[in-house]
mmCIF file of C-alpha atoms and ligand atoms in Angstrom:
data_model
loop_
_atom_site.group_PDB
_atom_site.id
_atom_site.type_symbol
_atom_site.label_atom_id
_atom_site.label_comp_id
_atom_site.label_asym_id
_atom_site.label_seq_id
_atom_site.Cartn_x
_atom_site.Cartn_y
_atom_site.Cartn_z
ATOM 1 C CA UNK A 1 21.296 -22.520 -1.541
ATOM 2 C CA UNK A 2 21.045 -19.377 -0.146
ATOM 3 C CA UNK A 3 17.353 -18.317 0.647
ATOM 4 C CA UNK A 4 16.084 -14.538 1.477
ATOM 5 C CA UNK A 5 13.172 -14.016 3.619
ATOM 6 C CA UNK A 6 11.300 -10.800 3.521
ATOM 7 C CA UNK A 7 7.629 -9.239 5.079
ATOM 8 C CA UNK A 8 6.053 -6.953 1.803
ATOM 9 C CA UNK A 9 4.128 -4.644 4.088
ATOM 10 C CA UNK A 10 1.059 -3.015 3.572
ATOM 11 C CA UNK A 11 0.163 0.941 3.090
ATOM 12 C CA UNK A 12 -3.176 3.212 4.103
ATOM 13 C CA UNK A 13 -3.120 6.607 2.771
ATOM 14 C CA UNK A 14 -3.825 9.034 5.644
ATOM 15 C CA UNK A 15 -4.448 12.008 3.076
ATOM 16 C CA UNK A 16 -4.824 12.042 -0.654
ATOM 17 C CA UNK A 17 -5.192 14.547 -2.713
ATOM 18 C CA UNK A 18 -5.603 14.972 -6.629
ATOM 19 C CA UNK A 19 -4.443 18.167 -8.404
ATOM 20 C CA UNK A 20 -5.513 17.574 -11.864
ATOM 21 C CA UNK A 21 -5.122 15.327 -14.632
ATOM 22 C CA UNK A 22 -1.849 15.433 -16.598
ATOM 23 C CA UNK A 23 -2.382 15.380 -20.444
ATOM 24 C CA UNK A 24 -0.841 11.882 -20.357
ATOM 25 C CA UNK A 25 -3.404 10.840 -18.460
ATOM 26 C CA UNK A 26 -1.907 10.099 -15.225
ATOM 27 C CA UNK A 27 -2.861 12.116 -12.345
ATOM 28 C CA UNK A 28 -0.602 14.650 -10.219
ATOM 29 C CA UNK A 29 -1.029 13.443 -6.359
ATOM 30 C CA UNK A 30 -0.241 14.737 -3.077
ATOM 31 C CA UNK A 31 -0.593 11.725 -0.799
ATOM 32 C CA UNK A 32 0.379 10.676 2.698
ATOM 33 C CA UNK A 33 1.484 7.380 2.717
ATOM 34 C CA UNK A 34 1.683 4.969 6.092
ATOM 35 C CA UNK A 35 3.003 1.538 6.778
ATOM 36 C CA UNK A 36 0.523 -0.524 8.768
ATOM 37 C CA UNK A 37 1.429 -3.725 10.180
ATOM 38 C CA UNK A 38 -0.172 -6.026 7.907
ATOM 39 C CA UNK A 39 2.019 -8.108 5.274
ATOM 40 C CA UNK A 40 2.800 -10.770 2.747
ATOM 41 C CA UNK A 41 5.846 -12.977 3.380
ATOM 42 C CA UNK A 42 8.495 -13.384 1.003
ATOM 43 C CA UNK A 43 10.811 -15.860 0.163
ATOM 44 C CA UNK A 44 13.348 -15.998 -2.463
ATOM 45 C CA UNK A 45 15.953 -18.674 -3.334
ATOM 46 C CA UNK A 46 18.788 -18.249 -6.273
ATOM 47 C CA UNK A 47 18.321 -21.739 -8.795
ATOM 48 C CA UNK A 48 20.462 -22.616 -11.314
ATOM 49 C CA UNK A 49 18.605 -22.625 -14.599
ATOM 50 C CA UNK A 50 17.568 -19.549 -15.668
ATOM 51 C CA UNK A 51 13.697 -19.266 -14.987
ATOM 52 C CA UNK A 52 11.779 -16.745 -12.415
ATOM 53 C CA UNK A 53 9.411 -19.694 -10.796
ATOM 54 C CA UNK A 54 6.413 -18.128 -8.505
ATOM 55 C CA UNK A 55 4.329 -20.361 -6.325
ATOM 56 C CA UNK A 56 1.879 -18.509 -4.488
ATOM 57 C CA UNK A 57 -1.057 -19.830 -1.782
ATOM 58 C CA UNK A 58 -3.654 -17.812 -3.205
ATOM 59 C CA UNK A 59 -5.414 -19.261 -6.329
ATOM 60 C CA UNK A 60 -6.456 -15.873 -7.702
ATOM 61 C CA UNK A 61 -3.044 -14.514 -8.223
ATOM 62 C CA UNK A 62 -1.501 -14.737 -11.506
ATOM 63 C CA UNK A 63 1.936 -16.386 -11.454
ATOM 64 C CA UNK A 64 3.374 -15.740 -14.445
ATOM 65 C CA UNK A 65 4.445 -12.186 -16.347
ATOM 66 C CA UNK A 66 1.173 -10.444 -14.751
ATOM 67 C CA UNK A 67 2.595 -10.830 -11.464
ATOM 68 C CA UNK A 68 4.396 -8.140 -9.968
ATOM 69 C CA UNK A 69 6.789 -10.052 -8.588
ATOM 70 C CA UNK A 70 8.107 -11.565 -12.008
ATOM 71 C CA UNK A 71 8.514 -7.890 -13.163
ATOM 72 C CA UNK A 72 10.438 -7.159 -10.669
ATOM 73 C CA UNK A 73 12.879 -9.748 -10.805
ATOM 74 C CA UNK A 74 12.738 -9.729 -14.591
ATOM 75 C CA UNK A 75 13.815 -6.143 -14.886
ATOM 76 C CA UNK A 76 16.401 -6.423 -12.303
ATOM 77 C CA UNK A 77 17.924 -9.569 -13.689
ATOM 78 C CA UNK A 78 17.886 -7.482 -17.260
ATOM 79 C CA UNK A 79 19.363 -4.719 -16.003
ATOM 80 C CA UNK A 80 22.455 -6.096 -13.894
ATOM 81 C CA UNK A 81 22.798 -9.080 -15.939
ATOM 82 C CA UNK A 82 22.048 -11.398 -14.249
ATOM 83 C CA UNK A 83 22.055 -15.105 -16.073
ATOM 84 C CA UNK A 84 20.581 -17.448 -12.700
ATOM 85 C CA UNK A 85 17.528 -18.090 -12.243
ATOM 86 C CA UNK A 86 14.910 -16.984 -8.982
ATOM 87 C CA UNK A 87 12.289 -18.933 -7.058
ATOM 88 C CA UNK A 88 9.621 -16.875 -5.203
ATOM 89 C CA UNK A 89 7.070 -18.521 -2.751
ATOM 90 C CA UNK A 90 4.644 -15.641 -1.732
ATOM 91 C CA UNK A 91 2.154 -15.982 1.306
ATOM 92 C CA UNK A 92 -0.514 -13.496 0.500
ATOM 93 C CA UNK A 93 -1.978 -11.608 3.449
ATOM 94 C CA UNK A 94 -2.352 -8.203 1.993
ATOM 95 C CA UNK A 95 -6.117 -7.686 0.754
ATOM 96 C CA UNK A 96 -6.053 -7.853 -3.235
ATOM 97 C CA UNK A 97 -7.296 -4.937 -5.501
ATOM 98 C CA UNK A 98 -7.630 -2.901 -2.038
ATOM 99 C CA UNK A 99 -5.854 -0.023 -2.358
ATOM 100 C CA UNK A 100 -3.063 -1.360 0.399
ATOM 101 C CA UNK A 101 -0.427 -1.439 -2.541
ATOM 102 C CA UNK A 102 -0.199 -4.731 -1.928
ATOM 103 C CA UNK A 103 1.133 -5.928 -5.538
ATOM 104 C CA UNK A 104 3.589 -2.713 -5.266
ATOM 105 C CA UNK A 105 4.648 -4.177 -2.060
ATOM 106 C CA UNK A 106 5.633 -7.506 -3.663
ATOM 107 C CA UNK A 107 7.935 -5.683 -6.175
ATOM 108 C CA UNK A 108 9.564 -3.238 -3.790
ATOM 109 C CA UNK A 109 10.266 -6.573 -1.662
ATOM 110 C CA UNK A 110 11.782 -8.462 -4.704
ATOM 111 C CA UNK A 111 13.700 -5.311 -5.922
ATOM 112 C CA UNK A 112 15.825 -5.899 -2.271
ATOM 113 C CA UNK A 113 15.607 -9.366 -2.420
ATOM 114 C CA UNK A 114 17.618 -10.062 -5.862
ATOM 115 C CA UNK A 115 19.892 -6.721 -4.421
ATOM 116 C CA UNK A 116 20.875 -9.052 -1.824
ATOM 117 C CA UNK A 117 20.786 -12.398 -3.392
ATOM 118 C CA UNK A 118 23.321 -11.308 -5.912
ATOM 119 C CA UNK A 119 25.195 -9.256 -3.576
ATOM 120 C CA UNK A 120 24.456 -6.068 -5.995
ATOM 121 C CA UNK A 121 25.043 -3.360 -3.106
ATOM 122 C CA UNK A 122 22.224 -1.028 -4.522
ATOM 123 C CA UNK A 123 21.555 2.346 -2.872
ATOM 124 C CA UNK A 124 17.605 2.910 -1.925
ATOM 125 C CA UNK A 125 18.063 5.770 -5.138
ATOM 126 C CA UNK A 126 19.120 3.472 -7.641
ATOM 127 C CA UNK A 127 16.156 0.358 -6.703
ATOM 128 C CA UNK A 128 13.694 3.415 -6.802
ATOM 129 C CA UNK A 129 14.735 4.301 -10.026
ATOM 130 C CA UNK A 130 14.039 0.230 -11.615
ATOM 131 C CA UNK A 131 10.550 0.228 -9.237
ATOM 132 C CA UNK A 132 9.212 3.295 -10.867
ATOM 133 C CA UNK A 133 9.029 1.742 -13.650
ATOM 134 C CA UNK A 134 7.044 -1.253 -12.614
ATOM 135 C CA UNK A 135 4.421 0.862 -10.654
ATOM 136 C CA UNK A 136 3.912 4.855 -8.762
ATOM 137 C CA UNK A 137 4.091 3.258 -5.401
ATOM 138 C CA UNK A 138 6.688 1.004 -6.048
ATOM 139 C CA UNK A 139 9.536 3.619 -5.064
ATOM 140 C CA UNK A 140 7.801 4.410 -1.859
ATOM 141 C CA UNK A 141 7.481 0.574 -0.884
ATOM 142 C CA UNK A 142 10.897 0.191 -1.000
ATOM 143 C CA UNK A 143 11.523 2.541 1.602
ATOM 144 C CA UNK A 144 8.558 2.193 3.773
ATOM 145 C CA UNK A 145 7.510 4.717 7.062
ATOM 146 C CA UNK A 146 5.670 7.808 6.878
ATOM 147 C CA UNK A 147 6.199 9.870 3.330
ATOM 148 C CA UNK A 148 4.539 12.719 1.598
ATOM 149 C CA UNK A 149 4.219 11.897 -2.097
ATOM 150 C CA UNK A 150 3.895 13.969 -5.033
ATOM 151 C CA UNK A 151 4.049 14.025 -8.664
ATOM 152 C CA UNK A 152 2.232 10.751 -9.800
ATOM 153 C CA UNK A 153 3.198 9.208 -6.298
ATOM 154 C CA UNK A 154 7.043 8.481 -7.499
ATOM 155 C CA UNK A 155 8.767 12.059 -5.980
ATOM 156 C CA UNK A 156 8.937 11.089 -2.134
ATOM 157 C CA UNK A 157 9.898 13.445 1.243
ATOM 158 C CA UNK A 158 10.470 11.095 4.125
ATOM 159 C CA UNK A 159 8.802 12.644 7.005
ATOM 160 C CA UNK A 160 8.927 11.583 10.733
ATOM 161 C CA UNK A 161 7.268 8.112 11.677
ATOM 162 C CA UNK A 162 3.402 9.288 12.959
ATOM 163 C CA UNK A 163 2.608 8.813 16.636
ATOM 164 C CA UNK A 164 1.282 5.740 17.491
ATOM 165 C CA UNK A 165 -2.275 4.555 16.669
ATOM 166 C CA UNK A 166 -4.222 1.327 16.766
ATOM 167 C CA UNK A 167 -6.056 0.831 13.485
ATOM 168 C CA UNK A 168 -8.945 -1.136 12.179
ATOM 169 C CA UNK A 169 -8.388 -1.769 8.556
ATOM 170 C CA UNK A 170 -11.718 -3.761 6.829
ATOM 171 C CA UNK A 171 -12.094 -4.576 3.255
ATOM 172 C CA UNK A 172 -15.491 -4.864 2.153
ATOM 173 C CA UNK A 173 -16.658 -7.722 -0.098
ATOM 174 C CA UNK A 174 -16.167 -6.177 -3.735
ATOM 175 C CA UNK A 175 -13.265 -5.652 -5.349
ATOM 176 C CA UNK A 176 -12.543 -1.813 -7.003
ATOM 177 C CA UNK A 177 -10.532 -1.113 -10.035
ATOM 178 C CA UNK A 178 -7.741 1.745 -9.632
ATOM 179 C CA UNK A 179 -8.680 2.402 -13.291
ATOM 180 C CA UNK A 180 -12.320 3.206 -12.538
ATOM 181 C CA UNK A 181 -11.890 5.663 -10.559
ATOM 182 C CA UNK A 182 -9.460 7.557 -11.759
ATOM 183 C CA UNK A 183 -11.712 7.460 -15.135
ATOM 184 C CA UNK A 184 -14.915 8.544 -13.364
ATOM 185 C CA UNK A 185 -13.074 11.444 -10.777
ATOM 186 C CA UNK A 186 -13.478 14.957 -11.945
ATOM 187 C CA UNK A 187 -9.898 16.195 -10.809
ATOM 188 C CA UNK A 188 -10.883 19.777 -11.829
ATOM 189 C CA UNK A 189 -14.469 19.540 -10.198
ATOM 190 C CA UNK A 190 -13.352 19.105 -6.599
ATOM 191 C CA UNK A 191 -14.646 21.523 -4.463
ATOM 192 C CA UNK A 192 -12.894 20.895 -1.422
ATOM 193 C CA UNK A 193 -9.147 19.236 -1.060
ATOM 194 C CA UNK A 194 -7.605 17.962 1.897
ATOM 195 C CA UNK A 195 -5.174 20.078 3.914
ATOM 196 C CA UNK A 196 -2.186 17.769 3.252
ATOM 197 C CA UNK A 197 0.238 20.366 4.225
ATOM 198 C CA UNK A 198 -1.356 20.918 6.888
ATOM 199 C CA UNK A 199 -1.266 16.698 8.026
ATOM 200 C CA UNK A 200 2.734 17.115 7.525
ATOM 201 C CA UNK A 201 3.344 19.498 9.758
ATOM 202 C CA UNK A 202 1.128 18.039 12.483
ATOM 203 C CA UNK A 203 3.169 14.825 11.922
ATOM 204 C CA UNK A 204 6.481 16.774 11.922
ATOM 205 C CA UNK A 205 5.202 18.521 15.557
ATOM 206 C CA UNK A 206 3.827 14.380 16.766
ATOM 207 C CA UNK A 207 0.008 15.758 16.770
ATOM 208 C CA UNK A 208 -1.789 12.604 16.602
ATOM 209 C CA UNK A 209 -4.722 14.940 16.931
ATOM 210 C CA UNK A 210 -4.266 17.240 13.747
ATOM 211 C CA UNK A 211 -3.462 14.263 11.806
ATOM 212 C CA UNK A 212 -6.662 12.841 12.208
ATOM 213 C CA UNK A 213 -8.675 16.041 11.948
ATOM 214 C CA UNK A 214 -7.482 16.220 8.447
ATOM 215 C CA UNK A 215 -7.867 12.774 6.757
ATOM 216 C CA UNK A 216 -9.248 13.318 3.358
ATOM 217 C CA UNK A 217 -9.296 10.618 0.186
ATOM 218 C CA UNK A 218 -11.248 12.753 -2.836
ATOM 219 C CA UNK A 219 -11.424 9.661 -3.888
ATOM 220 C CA UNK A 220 -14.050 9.018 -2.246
ATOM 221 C CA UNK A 221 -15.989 11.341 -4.436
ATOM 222 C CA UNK A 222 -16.473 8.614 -6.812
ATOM 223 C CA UNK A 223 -16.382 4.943 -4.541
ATOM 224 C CA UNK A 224 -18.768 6.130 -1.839
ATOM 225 C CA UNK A 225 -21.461 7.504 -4.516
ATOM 226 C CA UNK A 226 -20.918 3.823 -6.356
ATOM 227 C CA UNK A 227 -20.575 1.868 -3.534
ATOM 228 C CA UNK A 228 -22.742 2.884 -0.302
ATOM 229 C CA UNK A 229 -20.903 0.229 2.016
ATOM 230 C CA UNK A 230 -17.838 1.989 2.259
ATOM 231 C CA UNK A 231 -20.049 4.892 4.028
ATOM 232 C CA UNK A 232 -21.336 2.169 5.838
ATOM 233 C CA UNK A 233 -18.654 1.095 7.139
ATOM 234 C CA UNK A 234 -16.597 4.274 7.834
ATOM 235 C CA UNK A 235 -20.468 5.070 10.037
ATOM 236 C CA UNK A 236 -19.779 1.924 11.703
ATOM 237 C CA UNK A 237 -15.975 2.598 12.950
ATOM 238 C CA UNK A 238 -17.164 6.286 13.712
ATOM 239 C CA UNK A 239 -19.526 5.386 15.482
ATOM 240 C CA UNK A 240 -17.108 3.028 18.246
ATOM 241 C CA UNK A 241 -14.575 5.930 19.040
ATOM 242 C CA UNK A 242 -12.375 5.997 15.734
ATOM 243 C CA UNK A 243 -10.942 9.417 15.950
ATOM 244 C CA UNK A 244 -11.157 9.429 11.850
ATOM 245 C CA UNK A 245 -12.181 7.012 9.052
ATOM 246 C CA UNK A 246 -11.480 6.744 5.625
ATOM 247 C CA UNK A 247 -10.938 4.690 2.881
ATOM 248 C CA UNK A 248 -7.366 4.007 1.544
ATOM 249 C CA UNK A 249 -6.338 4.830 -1.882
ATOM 250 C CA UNK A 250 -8.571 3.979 -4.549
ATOM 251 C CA UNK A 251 -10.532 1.588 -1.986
ATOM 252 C CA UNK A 252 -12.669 -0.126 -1.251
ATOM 253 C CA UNK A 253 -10.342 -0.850 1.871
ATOM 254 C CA UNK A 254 -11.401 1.552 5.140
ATOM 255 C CA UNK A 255 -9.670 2.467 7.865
ATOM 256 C CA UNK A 256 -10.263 4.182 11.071
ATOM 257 C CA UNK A 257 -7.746 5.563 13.777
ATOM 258 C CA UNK A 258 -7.910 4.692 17.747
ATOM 259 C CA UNK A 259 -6.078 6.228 20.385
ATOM 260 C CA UNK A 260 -7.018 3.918 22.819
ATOM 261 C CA UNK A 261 -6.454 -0.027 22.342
ATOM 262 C CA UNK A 262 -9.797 -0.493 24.187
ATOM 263 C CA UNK A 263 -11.777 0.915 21.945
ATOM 264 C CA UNK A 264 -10.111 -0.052 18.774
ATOM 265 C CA UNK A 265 -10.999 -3.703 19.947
ATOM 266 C CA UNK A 266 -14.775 -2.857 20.605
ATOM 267 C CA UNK A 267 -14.831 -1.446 16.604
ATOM 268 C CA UNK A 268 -13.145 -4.706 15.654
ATOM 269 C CA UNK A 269 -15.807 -6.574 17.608
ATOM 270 C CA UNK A 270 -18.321 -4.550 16.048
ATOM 271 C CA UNK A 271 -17.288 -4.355 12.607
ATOM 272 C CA UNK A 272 -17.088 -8.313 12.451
ATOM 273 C CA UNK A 273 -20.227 -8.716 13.843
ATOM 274 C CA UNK A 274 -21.634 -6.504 11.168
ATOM 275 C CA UNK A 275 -20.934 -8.885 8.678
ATOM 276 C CA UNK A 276 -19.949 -5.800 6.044
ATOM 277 C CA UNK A 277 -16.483 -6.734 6.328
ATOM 278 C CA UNK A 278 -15.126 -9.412 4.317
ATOM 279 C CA UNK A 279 -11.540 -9.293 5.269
ATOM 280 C CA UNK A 280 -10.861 -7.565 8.749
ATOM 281 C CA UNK A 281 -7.612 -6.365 10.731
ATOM 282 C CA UNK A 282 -6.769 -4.635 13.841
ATOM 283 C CA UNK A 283 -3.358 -3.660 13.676
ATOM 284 C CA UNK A 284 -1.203 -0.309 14.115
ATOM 285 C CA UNK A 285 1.484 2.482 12.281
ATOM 286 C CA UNK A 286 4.413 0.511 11.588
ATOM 287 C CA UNK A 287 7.318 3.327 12.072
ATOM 288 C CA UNK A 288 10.677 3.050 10.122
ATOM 289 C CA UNK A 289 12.043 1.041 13.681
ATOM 290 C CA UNK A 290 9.305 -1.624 13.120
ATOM 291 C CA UNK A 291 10.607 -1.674 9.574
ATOM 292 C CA UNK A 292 14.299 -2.858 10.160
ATOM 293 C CA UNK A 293 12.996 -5.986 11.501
ATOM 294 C CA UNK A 294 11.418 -6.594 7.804
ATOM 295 C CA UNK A 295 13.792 -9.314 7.269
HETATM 296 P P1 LIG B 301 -2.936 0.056 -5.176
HETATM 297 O O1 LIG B 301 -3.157 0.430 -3.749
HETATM 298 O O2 LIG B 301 -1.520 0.296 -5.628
HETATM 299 O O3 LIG B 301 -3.985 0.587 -6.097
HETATM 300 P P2 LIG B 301 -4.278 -2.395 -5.039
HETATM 301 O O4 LIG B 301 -4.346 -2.776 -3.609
HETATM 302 O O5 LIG B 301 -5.471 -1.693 -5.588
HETATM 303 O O6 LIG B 301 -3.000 -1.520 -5.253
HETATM 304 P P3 LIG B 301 -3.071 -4.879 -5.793
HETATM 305 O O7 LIG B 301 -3.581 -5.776 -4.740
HETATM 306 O O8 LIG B 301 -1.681 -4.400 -5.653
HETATM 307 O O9 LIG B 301 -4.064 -3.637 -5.944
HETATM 308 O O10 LIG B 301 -3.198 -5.614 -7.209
HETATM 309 C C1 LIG B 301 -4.242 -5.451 -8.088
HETATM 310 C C2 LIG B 301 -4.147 -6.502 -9.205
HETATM 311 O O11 LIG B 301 -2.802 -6.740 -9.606
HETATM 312 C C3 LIG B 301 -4.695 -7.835 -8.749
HETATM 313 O O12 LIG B 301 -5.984 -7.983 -9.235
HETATM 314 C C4 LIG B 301 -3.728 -8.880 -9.273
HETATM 315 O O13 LIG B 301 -4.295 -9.680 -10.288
HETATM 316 C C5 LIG B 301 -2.549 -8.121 -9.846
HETATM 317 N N1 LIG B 301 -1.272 -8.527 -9.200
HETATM 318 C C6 LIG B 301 -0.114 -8.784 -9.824
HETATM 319 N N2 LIG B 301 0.851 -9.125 -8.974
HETATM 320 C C7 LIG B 301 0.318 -9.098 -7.756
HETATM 321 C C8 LIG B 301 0.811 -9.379 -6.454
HETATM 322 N N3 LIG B 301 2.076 -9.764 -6.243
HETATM 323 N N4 LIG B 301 -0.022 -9.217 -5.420
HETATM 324 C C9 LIG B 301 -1.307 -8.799 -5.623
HETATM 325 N N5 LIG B 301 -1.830 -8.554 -6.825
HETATM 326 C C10 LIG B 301 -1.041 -8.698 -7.893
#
């Protein structure tokens, strides 16, 4: 049988931005979304009876309808009719309730994988259009890169890939619900936003520089007052040459941004020796070049 291997890659949010809270309850965003070069592997196998089987390596996960993954493949076998059956076997490497999308990255990767397993010949429109409705980032995992995102994260602009940057990416050792802090951030209390517009166009003119002057997560406004070690940490990477710091989405994941590949290994160093980190990374920007090699 036929079997599909894939990389699910993770996201940072250089900028994000909330505008105010819809009367649905979800939030209008302006974010700028970044593939980093840290992933789960994928691999996916057609079977003959009609079951969606997931066998994952971390114990935590759920493997059943809660998983992202079984969604996916649910909605897609629903919706093209499909009548075989799907094994998944996922090697988990993003960090879990991070803010690294990494559950959104699962889908987006099992949205192409049952496109190609069934030889369905999908456009990147139409397998945005079934991952919105598993999840906001969903559409923009599927294509990956450098993207400004609006609405409630699902209306995407594709923008150039961002000049090259070492990272350190370090998850601290508490896990943050999405739900939380949306529920306890006062959209229409912010007094001071972060010039997204301002981040694309230093992207679009390859100013590493202006991207990094303007990283801003509001956010932030409600982790850092809850949980003082993402300060901490952001202090720490600041304080060993990252041009910027800041934590991704709704956290408690940080980040900071190195020029140099020197110095980015001295913050690594540092931050593990530290001991605030529990999961660590030093990686880079993964452009839309890095990204054909997903498979
Ligand atoms: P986001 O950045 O979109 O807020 P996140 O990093 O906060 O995402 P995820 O790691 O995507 O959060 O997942 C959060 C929860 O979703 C986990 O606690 C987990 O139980 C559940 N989940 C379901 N499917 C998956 C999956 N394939 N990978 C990771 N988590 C999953």
């Amino acid at each position: 049988m036929e079997t599909i291997q894939l990389r699910a890659y993770a996201k940072i949010n250089l900028g994000l931005d909330v505008l105010r809270r819809r009367p649905d309850g979800y939030h209008e965003v302006r974010m700028v979304m970044q593939t980093v070069g840290i992933w789960d592997e994928l691999e996916f196998e057609r079977i003959g009876e009609d079951v969606i089987r997931i066998s994952a390596d971390m114990q935590e996960l759920p493997v059943n309808e809660n998983n992202l993954i079984y969604r996916a493949v649910k909605r897609m076998k629903a919706m093209y009719g499909i009548r075989e059956g799907v094994s998944v076997r996922l090697r988990k490497k993003i960090p879990v309730a991070a803010g690294m999308a990494g559950g959104s990255a699962d889908a987006a990767a099992a949205i192409h994988a049952v496109d190609r397993l069934f030889g369905l010949g999908l456009s990147l429109a139409e397998k945005q259009a079934v991952g919105v409705r598993l999840g906001a980032d969903v559409p923009y995992c599927l294509m990956g890169g450098t993207a400004l995102a609006e609405g409630i994260g699902e209306v995407l602009t594709a923008l150039p890939d961002t000049p090259g940057a070492r990272l350190v990416v370090a998850k601290p050792n508490l896990n943050v619900s999405t739900k939380f802090v949306y529920e306890n951030l006062h959209a229409e209390r912010l007094s001071r936003h972060p010039d997204i517009d301002g981040m694309v166009e230093s992207i679009r003119k390859g100013s590493l520089q202006g991207v990094t002057e303007r990283m801003g997560n509001v956010l932030e406004t409600v982790t850092c007052r809850s949980y003082p070690i993402i300060g901490q940490m952001k202090g720490l990477l600041m304080e060993n040459g990252a041009m910027n710091a800041l934590m991704s989405g709704s956290g408690p994941t940080v980040f900071g941004v190195f020029s140099e590949g020197e110095r980015a290994r001295q913050a690594y160093d540092a931050m593990e020796k530290s001991g605030l980190a529990r999961q660590l990374f030093l990686t880079e920007f993964v452009g839309t070049e890095g990204l054909d090699e997903r498979v």
